[in-house]
Amino acid sequence: MACTEEEFTELLSGEVFIDMDKLIAISRHGIPDKVRPEVWKYLLGISKTDKSEEERVKKQQQQEYKEIDKNDSETTKKIRAHLKRYQNFNRDKSDTRIKIDWQSVEIRNKIENIIISYNNYNNDIEYSFGMLAILGPFISTLQTESDIFFCFAAMMKKIEENLQNESLTLKLSRFIMYFRSVLPELFSHFEEEEINSNDWATSWIQNYLSCELPIECTLRLWDTYLSGRLGLDLHVYVCLAILTNFSEELLELEHSEILSFLQHLPGIDIDQIIAQAYNIFDDIRANNEL
């Protein structure tokens, strides 16, 4: 059961330190919108649990971000081209309460500054659309550019560490294998309609549904990814739970309709999806398929 905004506020207002064990535990069931920015910063290790260090660390981060070079004309061109694509993914959806104009100069400048800073901060990394996809939820949630930057960098590190345990190719292969096993009728329908997994599953797995789900759903999902017992490893099972939930609708659709549906998912009860994902995980583990 999700905790109230007041319960989070009480926990966050500790004068000496933040009880991270308790914060993690109550975040798993969803974080209220108003406190999500602050909670995410703790869950990602950006804010320090020792309150006496809070102001010093914040000023240090702001200064560090300010000093990073934010100029790269080639990357700027790529980001602007990709923003149109990302905006199309995040077109108006009836249950989206957060409205962001991804083409506004203010938002565009913020995105360009953060991604170019990230690339210059990590010289061996090249820009890709996936960076924009992962950055989107942070742009939607946080206000301060330096906070967004450090949270984004922390999330990218989590993703990188997760991929060290299992590559994207292996994750995709395992997802398709589970898809065939858990939903054989839907899998056969996709095959009959010649649905290529590269046209939808790669983005689902790689970008953690940040492009396909309405933003409110993505934020709720990421609350659990940042605090749940399986972390990012839950994601494959969330994807299976979503397919299970929409299997009846998908079985009625043809090729282009299927792809459009998978690329622009409607609003959904994420709490139900997460519960179902854990059930699928337990079932697969019980059958020794993990």
PDB file of C-alpha atoms in Angstrom:
ATOM      1  CA  MET A   1       0.000   0.000   0.000  1.00  0.00           C
ATOM      2  CA  ALA A   2       1.392   3.403  -1.031  1.00  0.00           C
ATOM      3  CA  CYS A   3       2.385   5.822   1.740  1.00  0.00           C
ATOM      4  CA  THR A   4       1.008   9.354   1.920  1.00  0.00           C
ATOM      5  CA  GLU A   5       2.845  12.552   1.068  1.00  0.00           C
ATOM      6  CA  GLU A   6       2.771  13.410   4.803  1.00  0.00           C
ATOM      7  CA  GLU A   7       4.552  10.156   5.714  1.00  0.00           C
ATOM      8  CA  PHE A   8       7.299  10.888   3.197  1.00  0.00           C
ATOM      9  CA  THR A   9       7.589  14.519   4.353  1.00  0.00           C
ATOM     10  CA  GLU A  10       7.957  13.422   7.978  1.00  0.00           C
ATOM     11  CA  LEU A  11      10.738  11.017   7.036  1.00  0.00           C
ATOM     12  CA  LEU A  12      12.513  13.589   4.850  1.00  0.00           C
ATOM     13  CA  SER A  13      12.370  16.267   7.550  1.00  0.00           C
ATOM     14  CA  GLY A  14      14.719  14.432   9.917  1.00  0.00           C
ATOM     15  CA  GLU A  15      17.085  16.975  11.459  1.00  0.00           C
ATOM     16  CA  VAL A  16      20.203  14.799  11.649  1.00  0.00           C
ATOM     17  CA  PHE A  17      19.982  12.036   9.039  1.00  0.00           C
ATOM     18  CA  ILE A  18      17.645  10.261   6.653  1.00  0.00           C
ATOM     19  CA  ASP A  19      16.664   6.685   7.467  1.00  0.00           C
ATOM     20  CA  MET A  20      17.430   5.192   4.044  1.00  0.00           C
ATOM     21  CA  ASP A  21      16.159   1.710   4.893  1.00  0.00           C
ATOM     22  CA  LYS A  22      12.750   3.153   5.705  1.00  0.00           C
ATOM     23  CA  LEU A  23      12.805   5.530   2.724  1.00  0.00           C
ATOM     24  CA  ILE A  24      13.597   2.670   0.354  1.00  0.00           C
ATOM     25  CA  ALA A  25      10.881   0.499   1.899  1.00  0.00           C
ATOM     26  CA  ILE A  26       8.109   3.100   1.545  1.00  0.00           C
ATOM     27  CA  SER A  27       9.212   4.138  -1.961  1.00  0.00           C
ATOM     28  CA  ARG A  28       8.590   0.689  -3.452  1.00  0.00           C
ATOM     29  CA  HIS A  29       4.846   1.241  -3.486  1.00  0.00           C
ATOM     30  CA  GLY A  30       5.016   4.604  -5.235  1.00  0.00           C
ATOM     31  CA  ILE A  31       6.212   8.113  -4.399  1.00  0.00           C
ATOM     32  CA  PRO A  32       3.808  11.109  -4.347  1.00  0.00           C
ATOM     33  CA  ASP A  33       4.546  13.643  -7.093  1.00  0.00           C
ATOM     34  CA  LYS A  34       5.452  16.514  -4.766  1.00  0.00           C
ATOM     35  CA  VAL A  35       8.173  14.615  -2.904  1.00  0.00           C
ATOM     36  CA  ARG A  36       9.455  12.470  -5.795  1.00  0.00           C
ATOM     37  CA  PRO A  37      12.240  14.928  -6.796  1.00  0.00           C
ATOM     38  CA  GLU A  38      13.729  14.865  -3.289  1.00  0.00           C
ATOM     39  CA  VAL A  39      13.234  11.121  -2.796  1.00  0.00           C
ATOM     40  CA  TRP A  40      14.797  10.195  -6.143  1.00  0.00           C
ATOM     41  CA  LYS A  41      17.885  12.225  -5.230  1.00  0.00           C
ATOM     42  CA  TYR A  42      18.307  10.123  -2.089  1.00  0.00           C
ATOM     43  CA  LEU A  43      17.589   6.840  -3.869  1.00  0.00           C
ATOM     44  CA  LEU A  44      20.213   7.689  -6.519  1.00  0.00           C
ATOM     45  CA  GLY A  45      22.773   8.771  -3.937  1.00  0.00           C
ATOM     46  CA  ILE A  46      22.830  12.422  -5.041  1.00  0.00           C
ATOM     47  CA  SER A  47      21.615  13.796  -1.712  1.00  0.00           C
ATOM     48  CA  LYS A  48      23.525  12.679   1.374  1.00  0.00           C
ATOM     49  CA  THR A  49      21.733  11.090   4.312  1.00  0.00           C
ATOM     50  CA  ASP A  50      23.790  13.173   6.786  1.00  0.00           C
ATOM     51  CA  LYS A  51      21.906  16.487   6.938  1.00  0.00           C
ATOM     52  CA  SER A  52      25.024  18.355   8.133  1.00  0.00           C
ATOM     53  CA  GLU A  53      26.619  17.657   4.742  1.00  0.00           C
ATOM     54  CA  GLU A  54      23.583  18.640   2.675  1.00  0.00           C
ATOM     55  CA  GLU A  55      24.364  22.287   1.831  1.00  0.00           C
ATOM     56  CA  ARG A  56      28.074  21.704   1.248  1.00  0.00           C
ATOM     57  CA  VAL A  57      27.442  18.809  -1.147  1.00  0.00           C
ATOM     58  CA  LYS A  58      24.726  20.721  -3.004  1.00  0.00           C
ATOM     59  CA  LYS A  59      26.988  23.745  -3.581  1.00  0.00           C
ATOM     60  CA  GLN A  60      29.841  21.475  -4.629  1.00  0.00           C
ATOM     61  CA  GLN A  61      27.632  19.719  -7.181  1.00  0.00           C
ATOM     62  CA  GLN A  62      26.342  23.013  -8.584  1.00  0.00           C
ATOM     63  CA  GLN A  63      29.895  24.306  -8.983  1.00  0.00           C
ATOM     64  CA  GLU A  64      31.108  21.071 -10.530  1.00  0.00           C
ATOM     65  CA  TYR A  65      28.269  21.090 -13.058  1.00  0.00           C
ATOM     66  CA  LYS A  66      28.836  24.766 -13.864  1.00  0.00           C
ATOM     67  CA  GLU A  67      32.472  24.070 -14.780  1.00  0.00           C
ATOM     68  CA  ILE A  68      31.716  21.292 -17.298  1.00  0.00           C
ATOM     69  CA  ASP A  69      31.965  22.294 -20.959  1.00  0.00           C
ATOM     70  CA  LYS A  70      28.508  22.446 -22.552  1.00  0.00           C
ATOM     71  CA  ASN A  71      29.466  23.072 -26.180  1.00  0.00           C
ATOM     72  CA  ASP A  72      29.318  20.452 -28.929  1.00  0.00           C
ATOM     73  CA  SER A  73      27.671  21.519 -32.176  1.00  0.00           C
ATOM     74  CA  GLU A  74      27.477  18.000 -33.661  1.00  0.00           C
ATOM     75  CA  THR A  75      25.769  16.548 -30.601  1.00  0.00           C
ATOM     76  CA  THR A  76      23.408  19.546 -30.502  1.00  0.00           C
ATOM     77  CA  LYS A  77      22.243  18.770 -34.050  1.00  0.00           C
ATOM     78  CA  LYS A  78      21.623  15.108 -33.165  1.00  0.00           C
ATOM     79  CA  ILE A  79      19.689  15.983 -30.006  1.00  0.00           C
ATOM     80  CA  ARG A  80      17.432  18.428 -31.863  1.00  0.00           C
ATOM     81  CA  ALA A  81      16.656  15.824 -34.515  1.00  0.00           C
ATOM     82  CA  HIS A  82      15.927  13.197 -31.856  1.00  0.00           C
ATOM     83  CA  LEU A  83      13.747  15.553 -29.806  1.00  0.00           C
ATOM     84  CA  LYS A  84      11.143  15.455 -32.564  1.00  0.00           C
ATOM     85  CA  ARG A  85      11.137  11.672 -32.369  1.00  0.00           C
ATOM     86  CA  TYR A  86      10.925  11.693 -28.565  1.00  0.00           C
ATOM     87  CA  GLN A  87       8.076  14.216 -28.639  1.00  0.00           C
ATOM     88  CA  ASN A  88       6.209  11.907 -31.027  1.00  0.00           C
ATOM     89  CA  PHE A  89       6.604   9.045 -28.560  1.00  0.00           C
ATOM     90  CA  ASN A  90       5.333  11.327 -25.804  1.00  0.00           C
ATOM     91  CA  ARG A  91       2.436  12.844 -27.694  1.00  0.00           C
ATOM     92  CA  ASP A  92      -0.703  13.750 -25.772  1.00  0.00           C
ATOM     93  CA  LYS A  93      -2.139  10.816 -23.847  1.00  0.00           C
ATOM     94  CA  SER A  94      -5.344  11.123 -21.876  1.00  0.00           C
ATOM     95  CA  ASP A  95      -3.929  10.137 -18.487  1.00  0.00           C
ATOM     96  CA  THR A  96      -0.745  12.203 -18.614  1.00  0.00           C
ATOM     97  CA  ARG A  97      -0.943  14.920 -15.969  1.00  0.00           C
ATOM     98  CA  ILE A  98       2.554  16.297 -16.573  1.00  0.00           C
ATOM     99  CA  LYS A  99       2.580  18.373 -19.753  1.00  0.00           C
ATOM    100  CA  ILE A 100       5.986  19.268 -21.179  1.00  0.00           C
ATOM    101  CA  ASP A 101       6.719  21.039 -24.429  1.00  0.00           C
ATOM    102  CA  TRP A 102       9.802  19.125 -25.516  1.00  0.00           C
ATOM    103  CA  GLN A 103      10.413  21.612 -28.326  1.00  0.00           C
ATOM    104  CA  SER A 104      10.390  24.727 -26.099  1.00  0.00           C
ATOM    105  CA  VAL A 105      13.677  26.642 -26.091  1.00  0.00           C
ATOM    106  CA  GLU A 106      13.986  26.363 -22.296  1.00  0.00           C
ATOM    107  CA  ILE A 107      13.523  22.591 -22.220  1.00  0.00           C
ATOM    108  CA  ARG A 108      15.666  22.066 -25.322  1.00  0.00           C
ATOM    109  CA  ASN A 109      18.536  24.099 -23.869  1.00  0.00           C
ATOM    110  CA  LYS A 110      18.312  22.206 -20.599  1.00  0.00           C
ATOM    111  CA  ILE A 111      18.428  18.851 -22.407  1.00  0.00           C
ATOM    112  CA  GLU A 112      21.339  19.906 -24.622  1.00  0.00           C
ATOM    113  CA  ASN A 113      23.323  21.255 -21.658  1.00  0.00           C
ATOM    114  CA  ILE A 114      22.835  18.088 -19.607  1.00  0.00           C
ATOM    115  CA  ILE A 115      23.581  15.555 -22.341  1.00  0.00           C
ATOM    116  CA  ILE A 116      26.616  17.445 -23.676  1.00  0.00           C
ATOM    117  CA  SER A 117      27.873  17.859 -20.092  1.00  0.00           C
ATOM    118  CA  TYR A 118      27.411  14.135 -19.525  1.00  0.00           C
ATOM    119  CA  ASN A 119      29.368  13.277 -22.677  1.00  0.00           C
ATOM    120  CA  ASN A 120      32.162  15.707 -21.801  1.00  0.00           C
ATOM    121  CA  TYR A 121      32.155  14.368 -18.236  1.00  0.00           C
ATOM    122  CA  ASN A 122      32.585  10.847 -19.665  1.00  0.00           C
ATOM    123  CA  ASN A 123      34.920  11.273 -22.626  1.00  0.00           C
ATOM    124  CA  ASP A 124      34.611   7.677 -23.831  1.00  0.00           C
ATOM    125  CA  ILE A 125      30.808   7.878 -24.281  1.00  0.00           C
ATOM    126  CA  GLU A 126      29.059   8.980 -27.473  1.00  0.00           C
ATOM    127  CA  TYR A 127      25.567  10.442 -27.636  1.00  0.00           C
ATOM    128  CA  SER A 128      22.663   8.152 -28.541  1.00  0.00           C
ATOM    129  CA  PHE A 129      18.867   8.461 -28.581  1.00  0.00           C
ATOM    130  CA  GLY A 130      18.787   6.210 -25.511  1.00  0.00           C
ATOM    131  CA  MET A 131      20.328   9.030 -23.461  1.00  0.00           C
ATOM    132  CA  LEU A 132      17.446  11.344 -24.370  1.00  0.00           C
ATOM    133  CA  ALA A 133      14.939   8.603 -23.518  1.00  0.00           C
ATOM    134  CA  ILE A 134      16.476   8.033 -20.066  1.00  0.00           C
ATOM    135  CA  LEU A 135      16.787  11.770 -19.425  1.00  0.00           C
ATOM    136  CA  GLY A 136      13.082  12.435 -20.161  1.00  0.00           C
ATOM    137  CA  PRO A 137      11.675  11.292 -16.790  1.00  0.00           C
ATOM    138  CA  PHE A 138      14.254  13.390 -14.914  1.00  0.00           C
ATOM    139  CA  ILE A 139      13.398  16.487 -16.964  1.00  0.00           C
ATOM    140  CA  SER A 140       9.740  15.805 -16.058  1.00  0.00           C
ATOM    141  CA  THR A 141      10.491  15.412 -12.343  1.00  0.00           C
ATOM    142  CA  LEU A 142      13.316  17.732 -11.280  1.00  0.00           C
ATOM    143  CA  GLN A 143      13.744  21.485 -11.721  1.00  0.00           C
ATOM    144  CA  THR A 144      17.410  22.333 -11.109  1.00  0.00           C
ATOM    145  CA  GLU A 145      19.678  21.585 -14.051  1.00  0.00           C
ATOM    146  CA  SER A 146      22.538  20.348 -11.861  1.00  0.00           C
ATOM    147  CA  ASP A 147      20.156  18.016  -9.947  1.00  0.00           C
ATOM    148  CA  ILE A 148      18.866  16.595 -13.233  1.00  0.00           C
ATOM    149  CA  PHE A 149      22.421  16.108 -14.483  1.00  0.00           C
ATOM    150  CA  PHE A 150      23.652  14.193 -11.434  1.00  0.00           C
ATOM    151  CA  CYS A 151      20.490  12.057 -11.191  1.00  0.00           C
ATOM    152  CA  PHE A 152      20.709  11.249 -14.905  1.00  0.00           C
ATOM    153  CA  ALA A 153      24.401  10.353 -14.561  1.00  0.00           C
ATOM    154  CA  ALA A 154      23.609   8.110 -11.580  1.00  0.00           C
ATOM    155  CA  MET A 155      20.829   6.349 -13.503  1.00  0.00           C
ATOM    156  CA  MET A 156      23.108   5.826 -16.505  1.00  0.00           C
ATOM    157  CA  LYS A 157      25.687   4.290 -14.152  1.00  0.00           C
ATOM    158  CA  LYS A 158      23.030   1.946 -12.723  1.00  0.00           C
ATOM    159  CA  ILE A 159      22.070   0.886 -16.248  1.00  0.00           C
ATOM    160  CA  GLU A 160      25.717   0.395 -17.227  1.00  0.00           C
ATOM    161  CA  GLU A 161      26.381  -1.754 -14.148  1.00  0.00           C
ATOM    162  CA  ASN A 162      23.249  -3.778 -14.851  1.00  0.00           C
ATOM    163  CA  LEU A 163      24.421  -4.397 -18.435  1.00  0.00           C
ATOM    164  CA  GLN A 164      27.755  -5.645 -17.114  1.00  0.00           C
ATOM    165  CA  ASN A 165      25.874  -8.527 -15.504  1.00  0.00           C
ATOM    166  CA  GLU A 166      23.882  -9.252 -18.667  1.00  0.00           C
ATOM    167  CA  SER A 167      24.303  -7.532 -22.034  1.00  0.00           C
ATOM    168  CA  LEU A 168      21.404  -5.921 -23.890  1.00  0.00           C
ATOM    169  CA  THR A 169      21.549  -8.693 -26.501  1.00  0.00           C
ATOM    170  CA  LEU A 170      21.222 -11.371 -23.814  1.00  0.00           C
ATOM    171  CA  LYS A 171      18.419  -9.471 -22.076  1.00  0.00           C
ATOM    172  CA  LEU A 172      16.505  -9.268 -25.350  1.00  0.00           C
ATOM    173  CA  SER A 173      17.061 -12.963 -26.061  1.00  0.00           C
ATOM    174  CA  ARG A 174      15.854 -13.900 -22.596  1.00  0.00           C
ATOM    175  CA  PHE A 175      12.822 -11.609 -22.899  1.00  0.00           C
ATOM    176  CA  ILE A 176      11.810 -13.170 -26.240  1.00  0.00           C
ATOM    177  CA  MET A 177      12.325 -16.660 -24.794  1.00  0.00           C
ATOM    178  CA  TYR A 178      10.071 -15.835 -21.819  1.00  0.00           C
ATOM    179  CA  PHE A 179       7.544 -14.180 -24.143  1.00  0.00           C
ATOM    180  CA  ARG A 180       7.289 -17.415 -26.153  1.00  0.00           C
ATOM    181  CA  SER A 181       6.925 -19.455 -22.955  1.00  0.00           C
ATOM    182  CA  VAL A 182       4.525 -17.226 -20.984  1.00  0.00           C
ATOM    183  CA  LEU A 183       2.314 -16.027 -23.874  1.00  0.00           C
ATOM    184  CA  PRO A 184       2.557 -18.640 -26.648  1.00  0.00           C
ATOM    185  CA  GLU A 185      -0.665 -17.571 -28.418  1.00  0.00           C
ATOM    186  CA  LEU A 186       0.353 -13.902 -28.561  1.00  0.00           C
ATOM    187  CA  PHE A 187       3.892 -14.821 -29.587  1.00  0.00           C
ATOM    188  CA  SER A 188       2.528 -16.909 -32.491  1.00  0.00           C
ATOM    189  CA  HIS A 189       0.256 -14.018 -33.493  1.00  0.00           C
ATOM    190  CA  PHE A 190       3.266 -11.687 -33.616  1.00  0.00           C
ATOM    191  CA  GLU A 191       5.096 -14.211 -35.796  1.00  0.00           C
ATOM    192  CA  GLU A 192       2.123 -14.538 -38.146  1.00  0.00           C
ATOM    193  CA  GLU A 193       1.928 -10.752 -38.452  1.00  0.00           C
ATOM    194  CA  GLU A 194       5.710 -10.631 -39.032  1.00  0.00           C
ATOM    195  CA  ILE A 195       6.374  -8.365 -36.066  1.00  0.00           C
ATOM    196  CA  ASN A 196      10.133  -7.843 -35.752  1.00  0.00           C
ATOM    197  CA  SER A 197      11.319  -7.536 -32.143  1.00  0.00           C
ATOM    198  CA  ASN A 198      13.798  -4.838 -33.235  1.00  0.00           C
ATOM    199  CA  ASP A 199      10.822  -2.593 -34.015  1.00  0.00           C
ATOM    200  CA  TRP A 200       9.593  -2.543 -30.429  1.00  0.00           C
ATOM    201  CA  ALA A 201      11.295  -4.885 -27.933  1.00  0.00           C
ATOM    202  CA  THR A 202      14.736  -3.290 -28.222  1.00  0.00           C
ATOM    203  CA  SER A 203      13.376   0.093 -27.137  1.00  0.00           C
ATOM    204  CA  TRP A 204      11.215  -1.472 -24.409  1.00  0.00           C
ATOM    205  CA  ILE A 205      14.221  -3.201 -22.854  1.00  0.00           C
ATOM    206  CA  GLN A 206      16.913  -0.601 -23.539  1.00  0.00           C
ATOM    207  CA  ASN A 207      14.996   2.535 -22.542  1.00  0.00           C
ATOM    208  CA  TYR A 208      12.961   1.088 -19.640  1.00  0.00           C
ATOM    209  CA  LEU A 209       9.645   2.025 -21.300  1.00  0.00           C
ATOM    210  CA  SER A 210      10.453   5.741 -20.981  1.00  0.00           C
ATOM    211  CA  CYS A 211       9.323   6.299 -24.577  1.00  0.00           C
ATOM    212  CA  GLU A 212       6.309   4.015 -24.769  1.00  0.00           C
ATOM    213  CA  LEU A 213       4.401   4.619 -21.517  1.00  0.00           C
ATOM    214  CA  PRO A 214       2.596   7.833 -20.527  1.00  0.00           C
ATOM    215  CA  ILE A 215       5.030   9.794 -18.360  1.00  0.00           C
ATOM    216  CA  GLU A 216       3.027   9.316 -15.141  1.00  0.00           C
ATOM    217  CA  CYS A 217       3.237   5.553 -15.613  1.00  0.00           C
ATOM    218  CA  THR A 218       6.979   5.711 -16.269  1.00  0.00           C
ATOM    219  CA  LEU A 219       7.609   7.734 -13.118  1.00  0.00           C
ATOM    220  CA  ARG A 220       5.627   5.283 -10.972  1.00  0.00           C
ATOM    221  CA  LEU A 221       7.480   2.364 -12.545  1.00  0.00           C
ATOM    222  CA  TRP A 222      10.866   3.933 -11.920  1.00  0.00           C
ATOM    223  CA  ASP A 223       9.965   4.487  -8.239  1.00  0.00           C
ATOM    224  CA  THR A 224      10.071   0.712  -7.910  1.00  0.00           C
ATOM    225  CA  TYR A 225      13.153   0.273 -10.115  1.00  0.00           C
ATOM    226  CA  LEU A 226      15.051   2.633  -7.802  1.00  0.00           C
ATOM    227  CA  SER A 227      13.860   1.026  -4.564  1.00  0.00           C
ATOM    228  CA  GLY A 228      12.552  -2.515  -5.221  1.00  0.00           C
ATOM    229  CA  ARG A 229      14.331  -5.722  -4.288  1.00  0.00           C
ATOM    230  CA  LEU A 230      15.070  -6.634  -7.912  1.00  0.00           C
ATOM    231  CA  GLY A 231      15.952  -3.116  -9.058  1.00  0.00           C
ATOM    232  CA  LEU A 232      16.360  -2.877 -12.822  1.00  0.00           C
ATOM    233  CA  ASP A 233      16.265  -6.677 -13.087  1.00  0.00           C
ATOM    234  CA  LEU A 234      12.487  -6.486 -12.608  1.00  0.00           C
ATOM    235  CA  HIS A 235      12.125  -4.746 -15.960  1.00  0.00           C
ATOM    236  CA  VAL A 236      11.979  -7.836 -18.191  1.00  0.00           C
ATOM    237  CA  TYR A 237       9.099  -9.157 -16.069  1.00  0.00           C
ATOM    238  CA  VAL A 238       7.313  -5.804 -16.181  1.00  0.00           C
ATOM    239  CA  CYS A 239       7.438  -6.011 -19.987  1.00  0.00           C
ATOM    240  CA  LEU A 240       5.940  -9.499 -19.832  1.00  0.00           C
ATOM    241  CA  ALA A 241       3.225  -8.288 -17.443  1.00  0.00           C
ATOM    242  CA  ILE A 242       2.312  -5.466 -19.843  1.00  0.00           C
ATOM    243  CA  LEU A 243       2.032  -7.904 -22.758  1.00  0.00           C
ATOM    244  CA  THR A 244      -0.114 -10.181 -20.591  1.00  0.00           C
ATOM    245  CA  ASN A 245      -2.369  -7.286 -19.627  1.00  0.00           C
ATOM    246  CA  PHE A 246      -2.908  -6.210 -23.244  1.00  0.00           C
ATOM    247  CA  SER A 247      -2.841  -9.651 -24.871  1.00  0.00           C
ATOM    248  CA  GLU A 248      -6.561  -9.706 -25.755  1.00  0.00           C
ATOM    249  CA  GLU A 249      -6.358  -6.327 -27.501  1.00  0.00           C
ATOM    250  CA  LEU A 250      -3.137  -7.242 -29.317  1.00  0.00           C
ATOM    251  CA  LEU A 251      -4.580 -10.524 -30.604  1.00  0.00           C
ATOM    252  CA  GLU A 252      -7.266  -8.495 -32.421  1.00  0.00           C
ATOM    253  CA  LEU A 253      -4.760  -6.220 -34.190  1.00  0.00           C
ATOM    254  CA  GLU A 254      -2.787  -6.520 -37.419  1.00  0.00           C
ATOM    255  CA  HIS A 255       0.846  -5.680 -38.191  1.00  0.00           C
ATOM    256  CA  SER A 256       0.882  -1.848 -38.304  1.00  0.00           C
ATOM    257  CA  GLU A 257      -1.736  -1.582 -35.550  1.00  0.00           C
ATOM    258  CA  ILE A 258       0.322  -3.846 -33.291  1.00  0.00           C
ATOM    259  CA  LEU A 259       3.469  -1.782 -33.766  1.00  0.00           C
ATOM    260  CA  SER A 260       1.615   1.470 -33.164  1.00  0.00           C
ATOM    261  CA  PHE A 261       0.085   0.045 -29.967  1.00  0.00           C
ATOM    262  CA  LEU A 262       3.438  -1.256 -28.682  1.00  0.00           C
ATOM    263  CA  GLN A 263       5.184   2.051 -29.397  1.00  0.00           C
ATOM    264  CA  HIS A 264       2.465   4.218 -27.781  1.00  0.00           C
ATOM    265  CA  LEU A 265       1.065   2.242 -24.864  1.00  0.00           C
ATOM    266  CA  PRO A 266      -2.125   3.501 -23.210  1.00  0.00           C
ATOM    267  CA  GLY A 267      -2.321   4.350 -19.535  1.00  0.00           C
ATOM    268  CA  ILE A 268      -2.239   1.355 -17.248  1.00  0.00           C
ATOM    269  CA  ASP A 269      -2.392   0.529 -13.517  1.00  0.00           C
ATOM    270  CA  ILE A 270       1.352   0.279 -12.824  1.00  0.00           C
ATOM    271  CA  ASP A 271       0.844  -1.060  -9.290  1.00  0.00           C
ATOM    272  CA  GLN A 272      -1.041  -3.996 -10.810  1.00  0.00           C
ATOM    273  CA  ILE A 273       1.655  -4.465 -13.470  1.00  0.00           C
ATOM    274  CA  ILE A 274       4.439  -4.501 -10.857  1.00  0.00           C
ATOM    275  CA  ALA A 275       2.584  -7.069  -8.731  1.00  0.00           C
ATOM    276  CA  GLN A 276       2.048  -9.198 -11.833  1.00  0.00           C
ATOM    277  CA  ALA A 277       5.723  -8.834 -12.791  1.00  0.00           C
ATOM    278  CA  TYR A 278       6.827 -10.235  -9.425  1.00  0.00           C
ATOM    279  CA  ASN A 279       4.372 -13.136  -9.874  1.00  0.00           C
ATOM    280  CA  ILE A 280       5.803 -13.902 -13.331  1.00  0.00           C
ATOM    281  CA  PHE A 281       9.328 -13.758 -11.891  1.00  0.00           C
ATOM    282  CA  ASP A 282       8.364 -16.197  -9.110  1.00  0.00           C
ATOM    283  CA  ASP A 283       6.643 -18.545 -11.589  1.00  0.00           C
ATOM    284  CA  ILE A 284       9.626 -18.608 -13.931  1.00  0.00           C
ATOM    285  CA  ARG A 285      12.022 -19.165 -11.017  1.00  0.00           C
ATOM    286  CA  ALA A 286       9.803 -21.979  -9.697  1.00  0.00           C
ATOM    287  CA  ASN A 287      10.012 -23.634 -13.117  1.00  0.00           C
ATOM    288  CA  ASN A 288      13.822 -23.282 -13.080  1.00  0.00           C
ATOM    289  CA  GLU A 289      13.750 -21.107 -16.213  1.00  0.00           C
ATOM    290  CA  LEU A 290      15.820 -18.264 -14.732  1.00  0.00           C
TER     291      LEU A 290
END
